[in-house]
Amino acid sequence: MQRYVYLFKEGSALMRPQLGLKGSRLSEMYRMGLPIPPGLVISPEACIKYAENNRTHISQVQEELREKLEILEKSLGQKFGQGPNPLIVSLRPGAEVQMPGIIKDIVNIGLNDNSVLGLAIKSENQLFAWNAYRQFVEDFSISAMNIHPNRFQAANNKILNARSLKNLRELAVDDIKQLIQDYFKIINRYTGRKFPQNPDEQLWLTMDSIYNAWKSPRAVGYRRMNDLTHIKGTGVTLQKMVFSTLNNNSGAGIAFTRNPLTGEKGLFGDFMMNISLDDLMSGRVTPKRLDMLKNNLPNIYEELETLSKRLETRFQDVQNIHFAIENGALHLLYSKNAKLAAEAEVKTGVDLVNETVSYTHL
């Protein structure tokens, strides 16, 4: 019988066709015992069935996802989008091959008017919790409710100008609450609907947006241009959120196991404290060199070094690692084979063979 949803512990690197590249990699990292946020993978087959079923999720996918999500809830002692310690998740697309930036990730799914209160209490940081909710409402409404980003940008600029501020993260909690209410008015005005407070509805609408984006002219054009038309659907990974903006003891970074320009062995990359990975990668901020993490959080740097060597050995290639730090604890979000300059490609090819790591792509 066809299966559509797999917990990480049920997958492996050998299941790339069933799980997509990202889902199979994360499953393998879980099997290795690495500190990745727990989660599950929805097979690319579910995306194919969605298209075949007139853009509707088939009942088996819905039943399997609910069953696996309940197992995840029990293992974590949390309820999705509910209670004093709510489970908040991300959804990230991942086809059988890399398609960087074609379909947007959505984070903080499960936040609503009630769960944000639980997150604020659990985190002991109201400003963080309400800003996470604000960001989710904006991102979700753009991706899943098809509202133009300029609608929200206008609201953001209005309150920033009124407070003589430049950055939304400088707003006070009451201002963020007011801005969320402004967002709700925008949503109702341009869709005739209310922002969904039900976590399950948020989840399925986000799935809709990912699958619809897979069929968008931009995604179809990318696959045609890169000779990927044989790939018919994308997998989706659901993971427990790691909050890299929780406090000043949290952050995010990108690490290469070797210098991608020269091939020199050793960690190379960027990081910042109290920032999301998306913001770090946006180009709108000036990150710090990764070697400076050794001074800020030496234990985290040492752990990252150890884990990077294990990943390079397992996947038999130079790795590009995305990581987050939540309140002083390291979490690996993903690891993929790195793109290297020609000089680095030659050097690492020789070095990895000499180090008895076979240089073949998985």
mmCIF file of C-alpha atoms in Angstrom:
data_model
loop_
_atom_site.group_PDB
_atom_site.id
_atom_site.type_symbol
_atom_site.label_atom_id
_atom_site.label_comp_id
_atom_site.label_asym_id
_atom_site.label_seq_id
_atom_site.Cartn_x
_atom_site.Cartn_y
_atom_site.Cartn_z
ATOM 1 C CA MET A 1 0.000 0.000 0.000
ATOM 2 C CA GLN A 2 1.266 3.465 -0.923
ATOM 3 C CA ARG A 3 2.519 5.505 2.055
ATOM 4 C CA TYR A 4 2.705 9.272 2.067
ATOM 5 C CA VAL A 5 3.980 10.404 5.497
ATOM 6 C CA TYR A 6 7.109 9.250 7.330
ATOM 7 C CA LEU A 7 8.605 10.224 10.667
ATOM 8 C CA PHE A 8 12.326 10.992 10.403
ATOM 9 C CA LYS A 9 13.127 7.749 12.214
ATOM 10 C CA GLU A 10 11.312 5.826 9.456
ATOM 11 C CA GLY A 11 13.393 7.312 6.629
ATOM 12 C CA SER A 12 17.011 7.258 5.446
ATOM 13 C CA ALA A 13 19.344 8.649 2.782
ATOM 14 C CA LEU A 14 18.430 5.674 0.584
ATOM 15 C CA MET A 15 14.800 6.862 0.372
ATOM 16 C CA ARG A 16 15.399 9.935 -1.775
ATOM 17 C CA PRO A 17 12.663 9.052 -4.331
ATOM 18 C CA GLN A 18 10.085 8.554 -1.546
ATOM 19 C CA LEU A 19 11.118 11.511 0.633
ATOM 20 C CA GLY A 20 12.845 14.027 -1.627
ATOM 21 C CA LEU A 21 16.436 15.188 -1.126
ATOM 22 C CA LYS A 22 15.792 17.299 1.977
ATOM 23 C CA GLY A 23 13.550 14.725 3.659
ATOM 24 C CA SER A 24 15.947 11.841 3.048
ATOM 25 C CA ARG A 25 18.921 13.890 4.266
ATOM 26 C CA LEU A 26 17.149 14.966 7.445
ATOM 27 C CA SER A 27 16.020 11.388 8.093
ATOM 28 C CA GLU A 28 19.609 10.202 7.766
ATOM 29 C CA MET A 29 20.832 12.954 10.088
ATOM 30 C CA TYR A 30 18.215 11.839 12.615
ATOM 31 C CA ARG A 31 19.413 8.230 12.320
ATOM 32 C CA MET A 32 22.965 9.464 12.970
ATOM 33 C CA GLY A 33 21.798 10.887 16.296
ATOM 34 C CA LEU A 34 22.549 14.481 15.303
ATOM 35 C CA PRO A 35 20.743 17.363 17.069
ATOM 36 C CA ILE A 36 18.095 18.127 14.454
ATOM 37 C CA PRO A 37 14.597 19.375 15.278
ATOM 38 C CA PRO A 38 12.234 16.369 15.289
ATOM 39 C CA GLY A 39 9.779 16.081 12.455
ATOM 40 C CA LEU A 40 8.322 14.160 9.554
ATOM 41 C CA VAL A 41 8.282 14.093 5.761
ATOM 42 C CA ILE A 42 5.328 14.188 3.376
ATOM 43 C CA SER A 43 6.266 12.287 0.221
ATOM 44 C CA PRO A 44 6.419 13.941 -3.228
ATOM 45 C CA GLU A 45 3.677 11.459 -4.171
ATOM 46 C CA ALA A 46 1.252 13.499 -2.027
ATOM 47 C CA CYS A 47 2.002 16.535 -4.197
ATOM 48 C CA ILE A 48 1.316 14.499 -7.353
ATOM 49 C CA LYS A 49 -1.976 13.185 -5.935
ATOM 50 C CA TYR A 50 -2.979 16.732 -4.959
ATOM 51 C CA ALA A 51 -2.625 17.858 -8.586
ATOM 52 C CA GLU A 52 -4.452 14.793 -9.886
ATOM 53 C CA ASN A 53 -7.281 15.304 -7.382
ATOM 54 C CA ASN A 54 -8.201 18.805 -8.595
ATOM 55 C CA ARG A 55 -5.922 20.528 -6.076
ATOM 56 C CA THR A 56 -7.405 18.695 -3.103
ATOM 57 C CA HIS A 57 -5.567 16.637 -0.497
ATOM 58 C CA ILE A 58 -6.589 12.987 -0.622
ATOM 59 C CA SER A 59 -8.017 11.533 2.598
ATOM 60 C CA GLN A 60 -5.144 9.069 3.093
ATOM 61 C CA VAL A 61 -2.596 11.891 3.219
ATOM 62 C CA GLN A 62 -4.741 13.778 5.731
ATOM 63 C CA GLU A 63 -5.159 10.693 7.925
ATOM 64 C CA GLU A 64 -1.459 9.762 7.834
ATOM 65 C CA LEU A 65 -0.323 13.297 8.619
ATOM 66 C CA ARG A 66 -2.705 13.552 11.567
ATOM 67 C CA GLU A 67 -1.521 10.168 12.882
ATOM 68 C CA LYS A 68 2.188 11.018 12.582
ATOM 69 C CA LEU A 69 1.689 14.497 14.029
ATOM 70 C CA GLU A 70 0.015 12.962 17.079
ATOM 71 C CA ILE A 71 3.018 10.655 17.548
ATOM 72 C CA LEU A 72 5.279 13.706 17.337
ATOM 73 C CA GLU A 73 3.128 15.577 19.858
ATOM 74 C CA LYS A 74 3.288 12.699 22.349
ATOM 75 C CA SER A 75 7.053 12.314 22.009
ATOM 76 C CA LEU A 76 7.557 16.036 22.690
ATOM 77 C CA GLY A 77 4.847 16.469 25.317
ATOM 78 C CA GLN A 78 3.327 19.313 23.296
ATOM 79 C CA LYS A 79 0.113 19.962 21.371
ATOM 80 C CA PHE A 80 0.211 21.510 17.920
ATOM 81 C CA GLY A 81 -0.783 25.168 18.264
ATOM 82 C CA GLN A 82 -2.376 24.632 21.680
ATOM 83 C CA GLY A 83 -1.759 24.820 25.393
ATOM 84 C CA PRO A 84 0.775 26.501 27.660
ATOM 85 C CA ASN A 85 3.697 24.943 25.720
ATOM 86 C CA PRO A 86 2.430 24.832 22.116
ATOM 87 C CA LEU A 87 4.149 22.878 19.358
ATOM 88 C CA ILE A 88 4.990 25.368 16.609
ATOM 89 C CA VAL A 89 6.291 23.998 13.310
ATOM 90 C CA SER A 90 7.823 24.879 9.960
ATOM 91 C CA LEU A 91 6.996 23.496 6.522
ATOM 92 C CA ARG A 92 9.814 23.372 3.969
ATOM 93 C CA PRO A 93 9.568 21.998 0.419
ATOM 94 C CA GLY A 94 12.192 19.607 -0.919
ATOM 95 C CA ALA A 95 12.064 17.794 -4.252
ATOM 96 C CA GLU A 96 14.343 14.947 -5.359
ATOM 97 C CA VAL A 97 16.912 17.530 -6.491
ATOM 98 C CA GLN A 98 17.801 20.960 -5.139
ATOM 99 C CA MET A 99 15.670 23.855 -6.384
ATOM 100 C CA PRO A 100 17.012 26.700 -4.243
ATOM 101 C CA GLY A 101 14.643 29.546 -3.482
ATOM 102 C CA ILE A 102 11.932 28.481 -5.927
ATOM 103 C CA ILE A 103 9.313 27.736 -3.252
ATOM 104 C CA LYS A 104 9.286 29.625 0.038
ATOM 105 C CA ASP A 105 9.553 27.968 3.457
ATOM 106 C CA ILE A 106 6.887 28.917 6.009
ATOM 107 C CA VAL A 107 7.780 29.035 9.707
ATOM 108 C CA ASN A 108 5.894 29.521 12.989
ATOM 109 C CA ILE A 109 2.820 27.573 11.850
ATOM 110 C CA GLY A 110 0.470 26.992 14.781
ATOM 111 C CA LEU A 111 0.714 30.473 16.256
ATOM 112 C CA ASN A 112 -2.629 32.148 16.886
ATOM 113 C CA ASP A 113 -4.262 34.490 19.386
ATOM 114 C CA ASN A 114 -4.118 31.791 22.083
ATOM 115 C CA SER A 115 -0.895 29.890 21.404
ATOM 116 C CA VAL A 116 1.119 33.112 21.262
ATOM 117 C CA LEU A 117 0.239 33.591 24.937
ATOM 118 C CA GLY A 118 1.589 30.134 25.756
ATOM 119 C CA LEU A 119 4.762 30.825 23.783
ATOM 120 C CA ALA A 120 5.245 34.134 25.588
ATOM 121 C CA ILE A 121 4.948 32.449 28.978
ATOM 122 C CA LYS A 122 7.130 29.458 28.074
ATOM 123 C CA SER A 123 9.862 31.614 26.526
ATOM 124 C CA GLU A 124 9.612 34.305 29.210
ATOM 125 C CA ASN A 125 9.917 36.784 26.357
ATOM 126 C CA GLN A 126 6.721 38.518 25.216
ATOM 127 C CA LEU A 127 8.504 40.632 22.619
ATOM 128 C CA PHE A 128 9.937 37.545 20.912
ATOM 129 C CA ALA A 129 6.611 35.673 20.957
ATOM 130 C CA TRP A 130 4.489 38.485 19.567
ATOM 131 C CA ASN A 131 7.042 39.331 16.889
ATOM 132 C CA ALA A 132 7.114 35.661 15.832
ATOM 133 C CA TYR A 133 3.317 35.780 15.530
ATOM 134 C CA ARG A 134 3.461 39.027 13.545
ATOM 135 C CA GLN A 135 5.987 37.543 11.134
ATOM 136 C CA PHE A 136 3.901 34.402 10.681
ATOM 137 C CA VAL A 137 0.706 36.325 9.954
ATOM 138 C CA GLU A 138 2.525 38.366 7.313
ATOM 139 C CA ASP A 139 4.360 35.450 5.642
ATOM 140 C CA PHE A 140 1.357 33.128 5.735
ATOM 141 C CA SER A 141 -0.965 35.745 4.284
ATOM 142 C CA ILE A 142 1.401 36.460 1.398
ATOM 143 C CA SER A 143 2.054 32.786 0.575
ATOM 144 C CA ALA A 144 -1.230 31.073 1.457
ATOM 145 C CA MET A 145 -3.780 33.878 1.031
ATOM 146 C CA ASN A 146 -2.179 35.567 -1.993
ATOM 147 C CA ILE A 147 -2.011 39.074 -0.555
ATOM 148 C CA HIS A 148 0.603 41.314 -2.143
ATOM 149 C CA PRO A 149 3.570 42.043 0.179
ATOM 150 C CA ASN A 150 3.181 45.784 -0.424
ATOM 151 C CA ARG A 151 -0.056 45.748 1.592
ATOM 152 C CA PHE A 152 1.834 44.717 4.718
ATOM 153 C CA GLN A 153 4.866 46.865 3.942
ATOM 154 C CA ALA A 154 2.631 49.925 3.932
ATOM 155 C CA ALA A 155 1.294 49.020 7.390
ATOM 156 C CA ASN A 156 4.839 48.390 8.629
ATOM 157 C CA ASN A 157 6.100 51.714 7.312
ATOM 158 C CA LYS A 158 3.164 53.567 8.831
ATOM 159 C CA ILE A 159 3.854 52.383 12.378
ATOM 160 C CA LEU A 160 7.633 52.731 12.019
ATOM 161 C CA ASN A 161 7.258 56.319 10.838
ATOM 162 C CA ALA A 162 4.831 57.069 13.662
ATOM 163 C CA ARG A 163 7.396 55.786 16.191
ATOM 164 C CA SER A 164 10.436 57.254 14.376
ATOM 165 C CA LEU A 165 11.981 53.787 14.121
ATOM 166 C CA LYS A 166 13.752 51.926 11.295
ATOM 167 C CA ASN A 167 13.285 48.275 12.226
ATOM 168 C CA LEU A 168 10.188 46.294 13.230
ATOM 169 C CA ARG A 169 12.190 44.521 15.939
ATOM 170 C CA GLU A 170 12.528 47.884 17.695
ATOM 171 C CA LEU A 171 8.762 48.066 18.261
ATOM 172 C CA ALA A 172 7.278 47.622 21.721
ATOM 173 C CA VAL A 173 4.961 44.693 22.444
ATOM 174 C CA ASP A 174 1.817 46.860 22.323
ATOM 175 C CA ASP A 175 2.865 48.253 18.941
ATOM 176 C CA ILE A 176 3.372 44.728 17.565
ATOM 177 C CA LYS A 177 -0.062 43.723 18.844
ATOM 178 C CA GLN A 178 -1.572 46.732 17.093
ATOM 179 C CA LEU A 179 0.298 45.895 13.894
ATOM 180 C CA ILE A 180 -1.111 42.359 13.949
ATOM 181 C CA GLN A 181 -4.606 43.809 14.205
ATOM 182 C CA ASP A 182 -3.788 46.019 11.223
ATOM 183 C CA TYR A 183 -2.710 42.890 9.335
ATOM 184 C CA PHE A 184 -6.043 41.219 10.163
ATOM 185 C CA LYS A 185 -7.879 44.189 8.660
ATOM 186 C CA ILE A 186 -5.755 43.955 5.506
ATOM 187 C CA ILE A 187 -6.522 40.238 5.210
ATOM 188 C CA ASN A 188 -10.257 40.781 5.590
ATOM 189 C CA ARG A 189 -10.269 43.711 3.183
ATOM 190 C CA TYR A 190 -8.473 41.920 0.345
ATOM 191 C CA THR A 191 -9.786 38.376 0.791
ATOM 192 C CA GLY A 192 -13.125 38.787 2.542
ATOM 193 C CA ARG A 193 -11.888 36.198 5.066
ATOM 194 C CA LYS A 194 -10.445 36.181 8.558
ATOM 195 C CA PHE A 195 -6.946 35.033 9.391
ATOM 196 C CA PRO A 196 -7.317 31.320 10.289
ATOM 197 C CA GLN A 197 -6.915 30.697 14.020
ATOM 198 C CA ASN A 198 -7.231 26.903 13.704
ATOM 199 C CA PRO A 199 -3.712 25.344 13.547
ATOM 200 C CA ASP A 200 -4.878 22.482 11.314
ATOM 201 C CA GLU A 201 -6.372 24.946 8.841
ATOM 202 C CA GLN A 202 -3.092 26.897 8.849
ATOM 203 C CA LEU A 203 -1.203 23.669 8.151
ATOM 204 C CA TRP A 204 -3.344 22.552 5.206
ATOM 205 C CA LEU A 205 -3.497 26.011 3.651
ATOM 206 C CA THR A 206 0.298 26.178 3.846
ATOM 207 C CA MET A 207 0.485 22.778 2.143
ATOM 208 C CA ASP A 208 -1.830 24.133 -0.560
ATOM 209 C CA SER A 209 0.467 27.110 -1.104
ATOM 210 C CA ILE A 210 3.553 24.885 -1.472
ATOM 211 C CA TYR A 211 1.861 22.543 -3.932
ATOM 212 C CA ASN A 212 0.402 25.434 -5.926
ATOM 213 C CA ALA A 213 3.830 27.098 -6.027
ATOM 214 C CA TRP A 214 5.235 23.847 -7.422
ATOM 215 C CA LYS A 215 2.903 24.312 -10.401
ATOM 216 C CA SER A 216 3.580 28.045 -10.738
ATOM 217 C CA PRO A 217 5.064 29.397 -14.001
ATOM 218 C CA ARG A 218 8.307 30.259 -12.181
ATOM 219 C CA ALA A 219 8.783 26.724 -10.822
ATOM 220 C CA VAL A 220 7.717 25.058 -14.062
ATOM 221 C CA GLY A 221 10.085 27.323 -16.002
ATOM 222 C CA TYR A 222 12.973 26.513 -13.667
ATOM 223 C CA ARG A 223 12.433 22.772 -14.104
ATOM 224 C CA ARG A 224 12.175 23.127 -17.873
ATOM 225 C CA MET A 225 15.331 25.265 -18.067
ATOM 226 C CA ASN A 226 17.298 22.801 -15.915
ATOM 227 C CA ASP A 227 15.992 19.648 -17.594
ATOM 228 C CA LEU A 228 14.036 18.572 -14.508
ATOM 229 C CA THR A 229 10.615 18.060 -16.076
ATOM 230 C CA HIS A 230 10.712 14.379 -15.101
ATOM 231 C CA ILE A 231 10.312 15.391 -11.428
ATOM 232 C CA LYS A 232 6.564 15.534 -10.862
ATOM 233 C CA GLY A 233 6.214 16.626 -7.236
ATOM 234 C CA THR A 234 7.925 18.041 -4.166
ATOM 235 C CA GLY A 235 8.264 16.527 -0.739
ATOM 236 C CA VAL A 236 7.551 18.638 2.344
ATOM 237 C CA THR A 237 9.302 18.435 5.712
ATOM 238 C CA LEU A 238 7.478 19.409 8.897
ATOM 239 C CA GLN A 239 9.720 20.190 11.867
ATOM 240 C CA LYS A 240 9.440 21.556 15.359
ATOM 241 C CA MET A 241 10.537 25.184 15.335
ATOM 242 C CA VAL A 242 13.921 26.180 16.701
ATOM 243 C CA PHE A 243 13.727 29.825 17.758
ATOM 244 C CA SER A 244 16.987 31.541 16.864
ATOM 245 C CA THR A 245 15.491 34.937 17.799
ATOM 246 C CA LEU A 246 14.540 33.885 21.327
ATOM 247 C CA ASN A 247 17.210 35.961 23.066
ATOM 248 C CA ASN A 248 20.825 37.086 22.819
ATOM 249 C CA ASN A 249 21.957 33.530 23.585
ATOM 250 C CA SER A 250 20.298 32.365 20.356
ATOM 251 C CA GLY A 251 21.261 32.797 16.719
ATOM 252 C CA ALA A 252 21.712 31.238 13.287
ATOM 253 C CA GLY A 253 24.507 30.476 10.872
ATOM 254 C CA ILE A 254 25.772 28.817 7.716
ATOM 255 C CA ALA A 255 28.883 26.651 7.847
ATOM 256 C CA PHE A 256 30.982 24.958 5.173
ATOM 257 C CA THR A 257 33.157 22.070 6.270
ATOM 258 C CA ARG A 258 35.911 23.484 4.019
ATOM 259 C CA ASN A 259 36.465 26.849 2.397
ATOM 260 C CA PRO A 260 34.293 26.773 -0.771
ATOM 261 C CA LEU A 261 36.665 29.147 -2.578
ATOM 262 C CA THR A 262 40.021 27.556 -1.781
ATOM 263 C CA GLY A 263 39.205 24.107 -0.415
ATOM 264 C CA GLU A 264 41.143 24.767 2.787
ATOM 265 C CA LYS A 265 40.077 22.342 5.517
ATOM 266 C CA GLY A 266 38.181 23.783 8.484
ATOM 267 C CA LEU A 267 34.888 25.506 9.217
ATOM 268 C CA PHE A 268 34.095 28.516 7.062
ATOM 269 C CA GLY A 269 30.946 30.631 7.056
ATOM 270 C CA ASP A 270 28.844 33.272 8.782
ATOM 271 C CA PHE A 271 26.636 33.638 11.841
ATOM 272 C CA MET A 272 24.750 36.199 13.877
ATOM 273 C CA MET A 273 23.109 36.151 17.256
ATOM 274 C CA ASN A 274 19.396 36.794 17.749
ATOM 275 C CA ILE A 275 18.468 36.490 14.066
ATOM 276 C CA SER A 276 16.490 34.109 11.868
ATOM 277 C CA LEU A 277 18.270 32.068 9.216
ATOM 278 C CA ASP A 278 16.136 33.701 6.507
ATOM 279 C CA ASP A 279 17.215 37.165 7.636
ATOM 280 C CA LEU A 280 20.843 36.048 7.810
ATOM 281 C CA MET A 281 20.668 34.816 4.212
ATOM 282 C CA SER A 282 18.720 37.825 2.935
ATOM 283 C CA GLY A 283 21.756 40.029 2.347
ATOM 284 C CA ARG A 284 20.169 42.813 4.399
ATOM 285 C CA VAL A 285 22.482 42.292 7.380
ATOM 286 C CA THR A 286 26.230 42.103 7.881
ATOM 287 C CA PRO A 287 26.995 38.761 9.568
ATOM 288 C CA LYS A 288 30.061 37.819 11.575
ATOM 289 C CA ARG A 289 32.702 35.371 10.420
ATOM 290 C CA LEU A 290 32.056 31.905 11.762
ATOM 291 C CA ASP A 291 35.444 31.711 13.475
ATOM 292 C CA MET A 292 34.256 34.488 15.803
ATOM 293 C CA LEU A 293 31.719 32.024 17.226
ATOM 294 C CA LYS A 294 34.726 30.388 18.873
ATOM 295 C CA ASN A 295 35.010 33.469 21.074
ATOM 296 C CA ASN A 296 31.294 34.009 21.657
ATOM 297 C CA LEU A 297 30.235 30.403 22.302
ATOM 298 C CA PRO A 298 33.302 28.125 22.302
ATOM 299 C CA ASN A 299 31.323 25.008 23.276
ATOM 300 C CA ILE A 300 28.919 25.512 20.363
ATOM 301 C CA TYR A 301 31.811 26.023 17.939
ATOM 302 C CA GLU A 302 33.536 22.867 19.158
ATOM 303 C CA GLU A 303 30.312 20.860 18.834
ATOM 304 C CA LEU A 304 29.738 22.231 15.326
ATOM 305 C CA GLU A 305 33.273 21.208 14.333
ATOM 306 C CA THR A 306 32.709 17.657 15.568
ATOM 307 C CA LEU A 307 29.333 17.326 13.847
ATOM 308 C CA SER A 308 30.649 18.788 10.585
ATOM 309 C CA LYS A 309 33.311 16.081 10.373
ATOM 310 C CA ARG A 310 30.707 13.379 10.899
ATOM 311 C CA LEU A 311 28.500 14.844 8.172
ATOM 312 C CA GLU A 312 31.349 15.143 5.691
ATOM 313 C CA THR A 313 32.343 11.541 6.312
ATOM 314 C CA ARG A 314 28.797 10.230 6.027
ATOM 315 C CA PHE A 315 27.854 12.102 2.853
ATOM 316 C CA GLN A 316 31.330 11.778 1.316
ATOM 317 C CA ASP A 317 31.543 15.403 0.232
ATOM 318 C CA VAL A 318 32.127 18.942 1.480
ATOM 319 C CA GLN A 319 29.009 20.009 3.385
ATOM 320 C CA ASN A 320 27.043 23.264 3.569
ATOM 321 C CA ILE A 321 25.353 23.215 6.979
ATOM 322 C CA HIS A 322 22.488 25.418 8.142
ATOM 323 C CA PHE A 323 22.297 25.664 11.920
ATOM 324 C CA ALA A 324 20.441 27.484 14.668
ATOM 325 C CA ILE A 325 21.150 28.120 18.326
ATOM 326 C CA GLU A 326 18.263 28.329 20.758
ATOM 327 C CA ASN A 327 19.138 29.563 24.222
ATOM 328 C CA GLY A 328 22.668 28.150 24.051
ATOM 329 C CA ALA A 329 21.774 24.794 22.433
ATOM 330 C CA LEU A 330 22.931 23.898 18.906
ATOM 331 C CA HIS A 331 20.465 22.505 16.351
ATOM 332 C CA LEU A 332 21.313 21.445 12.794
ATOM 333 C CA LEU A 333 18.577 22.486 10.379
ATOM 334 C CA TYR A 334 19.978 20.896 7.224
ATOM 335 C CA SER A 335 23.165 19.786 5.485
ATOM 336 C CA LYS A 336 23.731 19.550 1.747
ATOM 337 C CA ASN A 337 26.644 18.986 -0.605
ATOM 338 C CA ALA A 338 28.422 22.314 -1.037
ATOM 339 C CA LYS A 339 28.913 24.148 -4.303
ATOM 340 C CA LEU A 340 32.628 24.849 -4.722
ATOM 341 C CA ALA A 341 34.804 27.062 -6.879
ATOM 342 C CA ALA A 342 36.936 25.188 -9.434
ATOM 343 C CA GLU A 343 40.117 25.538 -7.366
ATOM 344 C CA ALA A 344 38.353 24.214 -4.262
ATOM 345 C CA GLU A 345 36.778 21.354 -6.226
ATOM 346 C CA VAL A 346 40.200 20.093 -7.318
ATOM 347 C CA LYS A 347 41.829 20.499 -3.909
ATOM 348 C CA THR A 348 39.029 18.880 -1.925
ATOM 349 C CA GLY A 349 38.776 16.028 -4.427
ATOM 350 C CA VAL A 350 42.416 15.148 -3.759
ATOM 351 C CA ASP A 351 42.277 15.847 -0.024
ATOM 352 C CA LEU A 352 39.164 13.770 0.588
ATOM 353 C CA VAL A 353 40.666 10.787 -1.227
ATOM 354 C CA ASN A 354 43.878 11.136 0.783
ATOM 355 C CA GLU A 355 41.782 11.299 3.955
ATOM 356 C CA THR A 356 40.089 8.044 2.895
ATOM 357 C CA VAL A 357 36.742 9.794 2.315
ATOM 358 C CA SER A 358 35.487 8.628 -1.084
ATOM 359 C CA TYR A 359 34.653 11.645 -3.241
ATOM 360 C CA THR A 360 31.313 10.626 -4.714
ATOM 361 C CA HIS A 361 28.045 12.528 -4.644
ATOM 362 C CA LEU A 362 25.077 10.997 -2.782
#
